[in-house]
Backbone as ProteinMPNN parsed JSONL, in Angstrom:
{"seq_chain_A": "MKPGMEVGREESIEIIVTEDMFAAFEGKVVHPVYSTVAMTYHMEWVSRKIILPFLESHEEGMGASVQLKHVAASPLGSTVSLTATLVELRDNIVLTKILAKNQLGVIGKGEVKQVILPKEKIAEKLKQATFLIKLHSRGHFK", "coords_chain_A": {"N_chain_A": [[19.648, 161.566, -59.018], [19.28, 160.616, -55.637], [21.058, 162.035, -52.878], [23.971, 160.586, -51.24], [24.893, 158.096, -52.121], [27.848, 156.378, -52.118], [31.264, 155.588, -52.93], [32.422, 152.423, -51.985], [30.149, 151.508, -50.792], [28.188, 148.636, -50.042], [26.286, 145.771, -51.04], [24.528, 142.699, -50.588], [23.475, 139.426, -51.65], [22.007, 136.207, -51.16], [21.772, 133.032, -52.489], [20.296, 129.816, -53.171], [21.416, 127.151, -55.049], [19.425, 125.95, -57.608], [17.723, 123.617, -59.81], [16.791, 125.048, -62.034], [18.776, 126.86, -62.414], [20.866, 125.603, -63.598], [23.504, 124.92, -65.982], [22.412, 125.027, -69.15], [21.29, 124.368, -72.486], [18.961, 125.046, -74.958], [17.024, 123.728, -73.467], [18.314, 121.437, -72.608], [20.25, 120.07, -70.103], [23.595, 120.735, -69.631], [25.607, 120.781, -67.736], [25.108, 119.923, -64.403], [25.199, 122.229, -62.583], [25.537, 125.5, -61.064], [24.999, 127.956, -63.383], [26.814, 130.081, -65.713], [25.147, 131.932, -66.852], [23.128, 132.213, -64.881], [24.73, 133.223, -62.837], [25.471, 135.665, -63.95], [22.967, 136.981, -64.015], [22.461, 137.151, -61.222], [24.636, 138.709, -60.419], [24.018, 141.098, -61.707], [21.643, 141.66, -60.348], [22.445, 141.989, -57.609], [24.055, 144.187, -57.903], [22.216, 146.058, -58.768], [20.823, 146.457, -56.421], [22.488, 148.207, -55.119], [21.93, 150.717, -56.252], [19.168, 151.148, -55.943], [18.063, 152.449, -53.498], [18.648, 155.077, -54.056], [17.518, 156.048, -56.33], [15.563, 158.485, -57.93], [12.028, 159.179, -58.249], [11.524, 159.616, -60.93], [13.543, 158.331, -62.261], [15.55, 155.597, -63.554], [17.58, 152.669, -63.519], [19.837, 151.279, -65.884], [21.354, 148.401, -67.208], [24.632, 148.441, -68.466], [26.991, 147.102, -68.994], [28.459, 143.884, -68.377], [30.973, 142.067, -66.892], [32.512, 139.015, -66.274], [34.187, 136.398, -64.473], [33.916, 133.07, -64.257], [34.908, 130.908, -62.003], [34.778, 128.524, -60.533], [32.854, 125.574, -59.809], [29.446, 125.227, -58.612], [27.339, 123.163, -57.055], [23.977, 121.661, -57.148], [21.834, 122.735, -54.577], [23.813, 124.024, -53.162], [24.937, 126.97, -51.411], [25.138, 130.217, -52.589], [26.754, 133.217, -52.158], [26.628, 136.55, -53.025], [28.361, 139.549, -53.306], [28.254, 142.941, -53.918], [30.272, 145.745, -54.517], [30.446, 149.183, -54.57], [32.552, 150.8, -56.729], [33.087, 152.906, -58.383], [31.699, 156.041, -59.112], [30.464, 158.099, -61.362], [29.137, 160.904, -62.573], [26.261, 159.892, -64.041], [26.9, 157.251, -64.06], [27.42, 154.084, -62.699], [29.625, 151.91, -61.216], [30.255, 148.651, -60.228], [31.992, 146.12, -58.368], [31.896, 142.621, -58.115], [31.797, 139.801, -56.001], [31.475, 136.375, -55.918], [30.706, 133.656, -53.886], [30.779, 130.282, -52.657], [30.234, 127.631, -50.25], [32.785, 126.594, -50.342], [34.515, 128.525, -51.235], [35.676, 131.196, -53.428], [33.766, 131.515, -56.357], [33.241, 133.094, -58.477], [34.004, 136.225, -60.086], [33.356, 139.621, -60.823], [32.234, 142.518, -62.739], [29.978, 145.157, -62.938], [28.382, 147.564, -64.874], [26.211, 150.253, -64.579], [23.805, 152.591, -65.804], [22.25, 155.531, -64.868], [19.244, 156.902, -65.778], [16.726, 159.286, -66.847], [13.381, 158.11, -66.692], [11.775, 158.861, -68.785], [13.575, 159.31, -70.888], [14.535, 156.719, -71.277], [12.188, 155.456, -72.104], [11.804, 156.803, -74.523], [14.067, 155.954, -75.964], [13.455, 153.219, -76.173], [11.096, 153.347, -77.656], [12.091, 154.421, -80.056], [13.887, 152.374, -80.836], [12.08, 150.258, -81.194], [10.546, 151.231, -83.329], [12.547, 151.381, -85.344], [13.251, 148.672, -85.566], [10.861, 147.604, -86.544], [10.76, 148.896, -89.036], [13.028, 147.772, -90.186], [12.309, 145.048, -90.262], [10.393, 145.155, -92.19], [11.828, 145.451, -94.443], [13.033, 147.886, -95.003], [15.662, 148.518, -94.478], [18.763, 147.402, -95.601]], "CA_chain_A": [[19.856, 160.621, -57.94], [19.285, 161.135, -54.277], [22.42, 162.075, -52.332], [24.358, 159.577, -50.26], [25.542, 156.922, -52.692], [29.282, 156.631, -52.044], [32.193, 154.492, -53.19], [32.579, 151.565, -50.807], [28.839, 150.956, -50.427], [28.062, 147.211, -50.371], [25.017, 145.045, -50.934], [24.724, 141.259, -50.751], [22.347, 138.5, -51.751], [22.372, 134.809, -50.978], [20.839, 132.156, -53.206], [20.576, 128.381, -53.138], [21.405, 126.668, -56.43], [18.309, 125.075, -57.974], [17.864, 123.03, -61.146], [16.57, 126.047, -63.081], [20.002, 127.646, -62.548], [21.882, 124.756, -64.217], [23.996, 125.238, -67.323], [21.57, 124.302, -70.104], [21.062, 124.979, -73.79], [17.771, 124.521, -75.626], [16.321, 122.835, -72.557], [19.11, 120.26, -72.239], [21.271, 120.374, -69.108], [24.946, 120.356, -70.026], [26.285, 120.526, -66.469], [24.163, 120.164, -63.312], [25.808, 123.177, -61.656], [25.206, 126.925, -61.212], [25.477, 128.381, -64.699], [27.331, 131.432, -65.905], [23.967, 132.775, -67.097], [22.523, 132.507, -63.578], [25.654, 134.085, -62.11], [25.339, 136.993, -64.549], [21.713, 137.532, -63.502], [22.604, 137.488, -59.807], [25.564, 139.834, -60.32], [23.259, 142.299, -62.056], [20.669, 141.929, -59.296], [23.077, 142.529, -56.405], [24.518, 145.528, -58.265], [21.027, 146.92, -58.799], [20.499, 146.797, -55.035], [23.313, 149.37, -54.754], [21.332, 151.978, -56.715], [17.737, 151.287, -55.651], [17.666, 153.47, -52.51], [19.053, 156.417, -54.48], [16.795, 156.456, -57.537], [14.422, 159.393, -57.807], [10.837, 158.559, -58.843], [11.549, 159.792, -62.385], [14.765, 157.709, -62.77], [15.693, 154.145, -63.558], [18.911, 152.203, -63.876], [19.933, 150.341, -67.002], [22.635, 147.724, -67.312], [25.415, 148.86, -69.622], [27.945, 146.028, -69.291], [28.771, 142.9, -67.343], [32.161, 141.259, -67.127], [32.673, 138.092, -65.16], [34.991, 135.19, -64.577], [33.293, 131.974, -63.509], [36.144, 130.186, -61.728], [34.573, 127.24, -59.855], [31.494, 125.044, -59.863], [28.617, 125.231, -57.412], [26.307, 122.177, -57.379], [22.611, 121.735, -56.649], [21.687, 122.85, -53.136], [24.855, 124.836, -52.524], [24.58, 128.365, -51.158], [26.024, 131.186, -53.231], [26.648, 134.584, -51.64], [27.195, 137.532, -53.95], [28.5, 140.864, -52.708], [28.636, 144.009, -54.833], [30.882, 146.914, -53.886], [30.518, 150.34, -55.451], [33.953, 151.192, -56.869], [33.196, 154.167, -59.113], [30.458, 156.777, -59.347], [30.84, 159.231, -62.199], [27.913, 161.461, -63.153], [25.145, 158.945, -63.932], [27.448, 155.906, -64.276], [27.697, 153.385, -61.444], [30.424, 150.719, -61.476], [30.4, 147.793, -59.056], [32.735, 144.857, -58.465], [31.115, 141.587, -57.44], [32.464, 138.568, -55.615], [30.529, 135.284, -55.674], [31.342, 132.58, -53.114], [29.956, 129.246, -52.048], [30.806, 127.144, -48.996], [34.183, 126.212, -50.527], [35.349, 129.673, -51.59], [35.292, 132.048, -54.549], [33.359, 130.826, -57.589], [33.147, 134.06, -59.557], [34.348, 137.627, -59.869], [32.829, 140.373, -61.941], [32.067, 143.958, -62.725], [28.731, 145.566, -63.584], [28.216, 149.004, -65.084], [24.828, 150.689, -64.749], [23.626, 153.994, -66.135], [21.007, 156.075, -64.322], [18.637, 157.792, -66.762], [15.311, 159.593, -66.64], [12.485, 157.111, -67.288], [11.299, 159.431, -70.051], [14.616, 159.078, -71.893], [14.533, 155.276, -71.535], [10.984, 155.185, -72.903], [12.052, 157.323, -75.867], [15.023, 155.036, -76.601], [12.727, 152.002, -76.486], [10.179, 153.682, -78.746], [12.902, 154.57, -81.261], [14.384, 151.051, -81.217], [10.93, 149.501, -81.682], [10.246, 151.781, -84.647], [13.59, 150.97, -86.291], [13.134, 147.219, -85.776], [9.707, 147.401, -87.435], [11.183, 149.289, -90.383], [13.978, 146.762, -90.662], [11.597, 143.801, -90.563], [9.612, 145.381, -93.409], [12.751, 145.544, -95.564], [13.472, 149.263, -95.286], [17.117, 148.576, -94.328], [19.421, 146.183, -96.115]], "C_chain_A": [[19.797, 161.341, -56.603], [20.722, 161.138, -53.765], [22.689, 160.886, -51.415], [25.016, 158.337, -50.83], [27.043, 157.217, -52.77], [30.077, 155.381, -52.371], [32.415, 153.731, -51.886], [31.273, 150.949, -50.342], [28.765, 149.495, -50.883], [26.622, 146.74, -50.226], [25.319, 143.575, -51.178], [23.404, 140.55, -50.969], [22.891, 137.098, -51.537], [21.322, 133.966, -51.679], [21.244, 130.701, -52.972], [20.414, 127.868, -54.559], [20.275, 125.656, -56.621], [18.506, 124.596, -59.409], [17.656, 124.046, -62.262], [17.771, 126.969, -63.268], [21.119, 126.86, -63.228], [22.29, 125.278, -65.593], [23.233, 124.372, -68.318], [21.439, 125.095, -71.394], [19.916, 124.257, -74.466], [17.086, 123.456, -74.783], [17.093, 121.615, -72.112], [20.229, 120.682, -71.287], [22.621, 119.837, -69.585], [25.751, 119.971, -68.788], [25.29, 120.825, -65.353], [24.769, 121.024, -62.198], [25.297, 124.585, -61.972], [25.834, 127.441, -62.501], [26.043, 129.795, -64.684], [26.178, 132.401, -66.16], [23.31, 133.167, -65.773], [23.418, 133.441, -62.771], [25.57, 135.517, -62.641], [24.094, 137.69, -64.019], [21.88, 138.004, -62.058], [23.599, 138.632, -59.587], [24.861, 141.14, -60.684], [22.291, 142.668, -60.933], [21.325, 142.559, -58.069], [23.632, 143.929, -56.683], [23.356, 146.514, -58.303], [20.632, 147.352, -57.387], [21.314, 147.987, -54.537], [22.574, 150.666, -55.085], [19.897, 152.203, -56.253], [17.375, 152.362, -54.624], [17.91, 154.911, -52.975], [18.356, 156.894, -55.753], [15.667, 157.411, -57.178], [13.239, 158.727, -58.524], [10.818, 158.649, -60.369], [12.76, 159.113, -63.036], [14.669, 156.19, -62.759], [17.127, 153.821, -63.943], [18.834, 151.223, -65.034], [21.313, 149.702, -66.977], [23.344, 148.155, -68.579], [26.472, 147.818, -69.995], [28.094, 145.125, -68.074], [30.023, 142.164, -67.79], [32.262, 140.299, -65.96], [33.598, 136.956, -65.513], [34.341, 134.17, -63.661], [34.415, 130.977, -63.25], [35.981, 128.836, -61.023], [33.1, 126.862, -59.903], [30.785, 125.164, -58.518], [27.415, 124.328, -57.698], [24.934, 122.469, -56.763], [22.605, 121.792, -55.119], [22.754, 123.676, -52.441], [24.368, 126.277, -52.375], [25.618, 129.265, -51.806], [25.716, 132.563, -52.649], [27.338, 135.503, -52.631], [27.211, 138.887, -53.262], [28.996, 141.837, -53.769], [29.188, 145.163, -54.018], [30.96, 148.025, -54.919], [31.965, 150.81, -55.512], [34.133, 152.498, -57.634], [31.814, 154.748, -59.341], [30.843, 158.048, -60.081], [29.601, 159.718, -62.932], [26.776, 160.473, -62.954], [25.593, 157.497, -64.15], [27.874, 155.317, -62.936], [28.43, 152.089, -61.785], [30.605, 149.944, -60.176], [31.296, 146.605, -59.389], [31.975, 143.855, -57.614], [31.989, 140.372, -57.167], [31.383, 137.545, -55.29], [31.276, 134.135, -54.993], [30.309, 131.517, -52.767], [30.674, 128.759, -50.79], [32.299, 126.827, -49.109], [35.093, 127.377, -50.892], [34.807, 130.437, -52.786], [34.937, 131.2, -55.765], [33.244, 131.792, -58.764], [33.519, 135.453, -59.11], [33.817, 138.399, -61.055], [32.754, 141.856, -61.702], [30.793, 144.28, -63.493], [28.714, 147.087, -63.682], [26.74, 149.273, -65.315], [24.827, 152.178, -65.069], [22.274, 154.426, -65.587], [20.478, 157.108, -65.31], [17.217, 158.154, -66.35], [14.453, 158.531, -67.344], [11.982, 157.566, -68.652], [12.306, 159.164, -71.184], [14.683, 157.596, -72.262], [13.347, 154.912, -72.42], [11.179, 155.645, -74.343], [13.015, 156.419, -76.637], [14.329, 153.742, -77.016], [11.786, 152.22, -77.664], [10.937, 153.77, -80.073], [13.403, 153.209, -81.75], [13.26, 150.193, -81.799], [10.567, 149.937, -83.095], [11.266, 151.301, -85.683], [13.548, 149.47, -86.584], [11.971, 146.919, -86.716], [10.064, 147.771, -88.864], [12.111, 148.238, -90.987], [13.261, 145.482, -91.075], [10.727, 143.927, -91.811], [10.526, 145.599, -94.624], [13.226, 146.938, -95.896], [14.972, 149.443, -95.137], [17.702, 147.284, -94.882], [20.894, 146.263, -95.939]], "O_chain_A": [[20.203, 162.495, -56.463], [21.524, 160.308, -54.191], [21.767, 160.265, -50.886], [25.647, 157.586, -50.085], [27.459, 158.185, -53.408], [29.63, 154.261, -52.125], [32.576, 154.329, -50.823], [31.277, 149.98, -49.584], [29.223, 149.156, -51.974], [25.856, 147.245, -49.406], [26.264, 143.244, -51.895], [22.352, 141.014, -50.53], [24.083, 136.842, -51.711], [20.123, 134.166, -51.486], [22.387, 130.406, -52.622], [19.395, 128.119, -55.202], [20.177, 124.657, -55.907], [19.356, 125.113, -60.133], [18.269, 123.931, -63.323], [17.781, 127.783, -64.192], [22.212, 127.392, -63.419], [21.532, 125.975, -66.268], [23.38, 123.15, -68.337], [21.473, 126.325, -71.395], [19.892, 123.029, -74.544], [16.63, 122.431, -75.29], [16.586, 120.826, -71.315], [21.05, 121.538, -71.618], [22.766, 118.656, -69.898], [26.476, 118.976, -68.783], [24.679, 121.894, -65.358], [24.843, 120.613, -61.04], [24.701, 124.82, -63.023], [27.049, 127.371, -62.684], [25.787, 130.586, -63.776], [26.226, 133.554, -65.734], [22.974, 134.334, -65.572], [22.927, 134.347, -62.097], [25.596, 136.471, -61.864], [24.152, 138.852, -63.618], [21.488, 139.118, -61.712], [23.424, 139.436, -58.671], [25.082, 142.167, -60.042], [22.134, 143.844, -60.603], [20.824, 143.552, -57.542], [23.671, 144.766, -55.781], [23.504, 147.673, -57.913], [20.166, 148.472, -57.18], [20.879, 148.7, -53.632], [22.587, 151.607, -54.292], [19.453, 153.349, -56.18], [16.445, 153.131, -54.869], [17.428, 155.855, -52.348], [18.582, 158.018, -56.202], [14.91, 157.171, -56.237], [13.437, 157.811, -59.322], [10.164, 157.84, -61.028], [12.991, 159.291, -64.232], [13.844, 155.591, -62.069], [17.799, 154.609, -64.61], [17.889, 150.442, -65.147], [22.317, 150.378, -66.753], [22.733, 148.229, -69.645], [26.81, 147.665, -71.169], [27.89, 145.529, -66.929], [30.114, 141.698, -68.926], [32.121, 140.695, -64.803], [33.773, 136.598, -66.678], [34.229, 134.376, -62.453], [34.836, 130.273, -64.167], [36.945, 128.078, -60.925], [32.223, 127.718, -60.022], [31.406, 125.197, -57.456], [26.556, 124.69, -58.503], [24.769, 123.396, -55.97], [23.278, 121.005, -54.453], [22.62, 123.996, -51.26], [23.501, 126.736, -53.12], [26.82, 129.099, -51.6], [24.57, 133.012, -52.648], [28.481, 135.27, -53.026], [26.204, 139.323, -52.704], [30.008, 141.602, -54.429], [28.65, 145.516, -52.968], [31.482, 147.827, -56.016], [32.548, 151.177, -54.492], [35.187, 153.129, -57.557], [30.879, 154.04, -59.715], [31.458, 158.952, -59.516], [29.077, 159.029, -63.808], [26.362, 160.233, -61.819], [24.765, 156.619, -64.394], [28.58, 155.949, -62.15], [27.924, 151.266, -62.547], [31.043, 150.49, -59.163], [31.352, 146.146, -60.53], [31.475, 144.183, -56.539], [32.809, 139.974, -57.995], [30.485, 137.809, -54.49], [32.33, 133.699, -55.456], [29.124, 131.809, -52.604], [31.614, 129.4, -50.32], [33.004, 126.794, -48.1], [36.316, 127.236, -50.863], [33.625, 130.338, -53.116], [35.68, 130.301, -56.158], [33.159, 131.364, -59.916], [33.378, 135.821, -57.944], [33.824, 137.895, -62.178], [33.137, 142.379, -60.656], [30.558, 143.738, -64.573], [28.991, 147.796, -62.715], [26.095, 148.616, -66.133], [25.72, 152.922, -64.663], [21.265, 153.758, -65.818], [21.169, 158.071, -65.642], [16.578, 157.421, -65.596], [14.767, 158.109, -68.456], [11.789, 156.755, -69.558], [11.915, 158.832, -72.302], [14.866, 157.255, -73.431], [13.489, 154.148, -73.374], [10.767, 154.958, -75.278], [12.807, 156.148, -77.819], [14.589, 153.225, -78.102], [11.693, 151.38, -78.559], [10.477, 153.253, -81.091], [13.349, 152.923, -82.946], [13.464, 149.484, -82.784], [10.31, 149.099, -83.959], [10.89, 150.866, -86.772], [13.781, 149.048, -87.716], [12.092, 146.064, -87.593], [9.717, 147.052, -89.801], [11.981, 147.872, -92.155], [13.568, 144.9, -92.116], [10.364, 142.922, -92.421], [10.041, 145.9, -95.715], [13.774, 147.156, -96.976], [15.515, 150.434, -95.627], [17.172, 146.199, -94.642], [21.611, 145.335, -96.311]]}, "name": "protein", "num_of_chains": 1, "seq": "MKPGMEVGREESIEIIVTEDMFAAFEGKVVHPVYSTVAMTYHMEWVSRKIILPFLESHEEGMGASVQLKHVAASPLGSTVSLTATLVELRDNIVLTKILAKNQLGVIGKGEVKQVILPKEKIAEKLKQATFLIKLHSRGHFK"}
């Protein structure tokens, strides 16, 4: 990683809730509001913005965990602002806390952990997983 990433660093994004962000399963809308799935995506995205300026050309970040509490609804057309704050940086592990708000207040709180790895190592992990899945699908593991 490039130097300069420090605890306290913040990044923000702002989105407007659209129908494709609604809580839906198998194509059927359950609630016409900002879904937990969409919130998870946006929390990961705003956390990724923390690391982007510090990645070396041979590195990439990978999500390791997401924890969130979705505490209030946000309907179609509402504006959601998400802010990630870097709270821990240990070796190649980056931990952020995220706050999601709409015009009425807090709608979600969360934490995202990312791991910075060499792209070569990520490619090797993917290659290994692909190989093992193929073996499994051919009945080599039971």
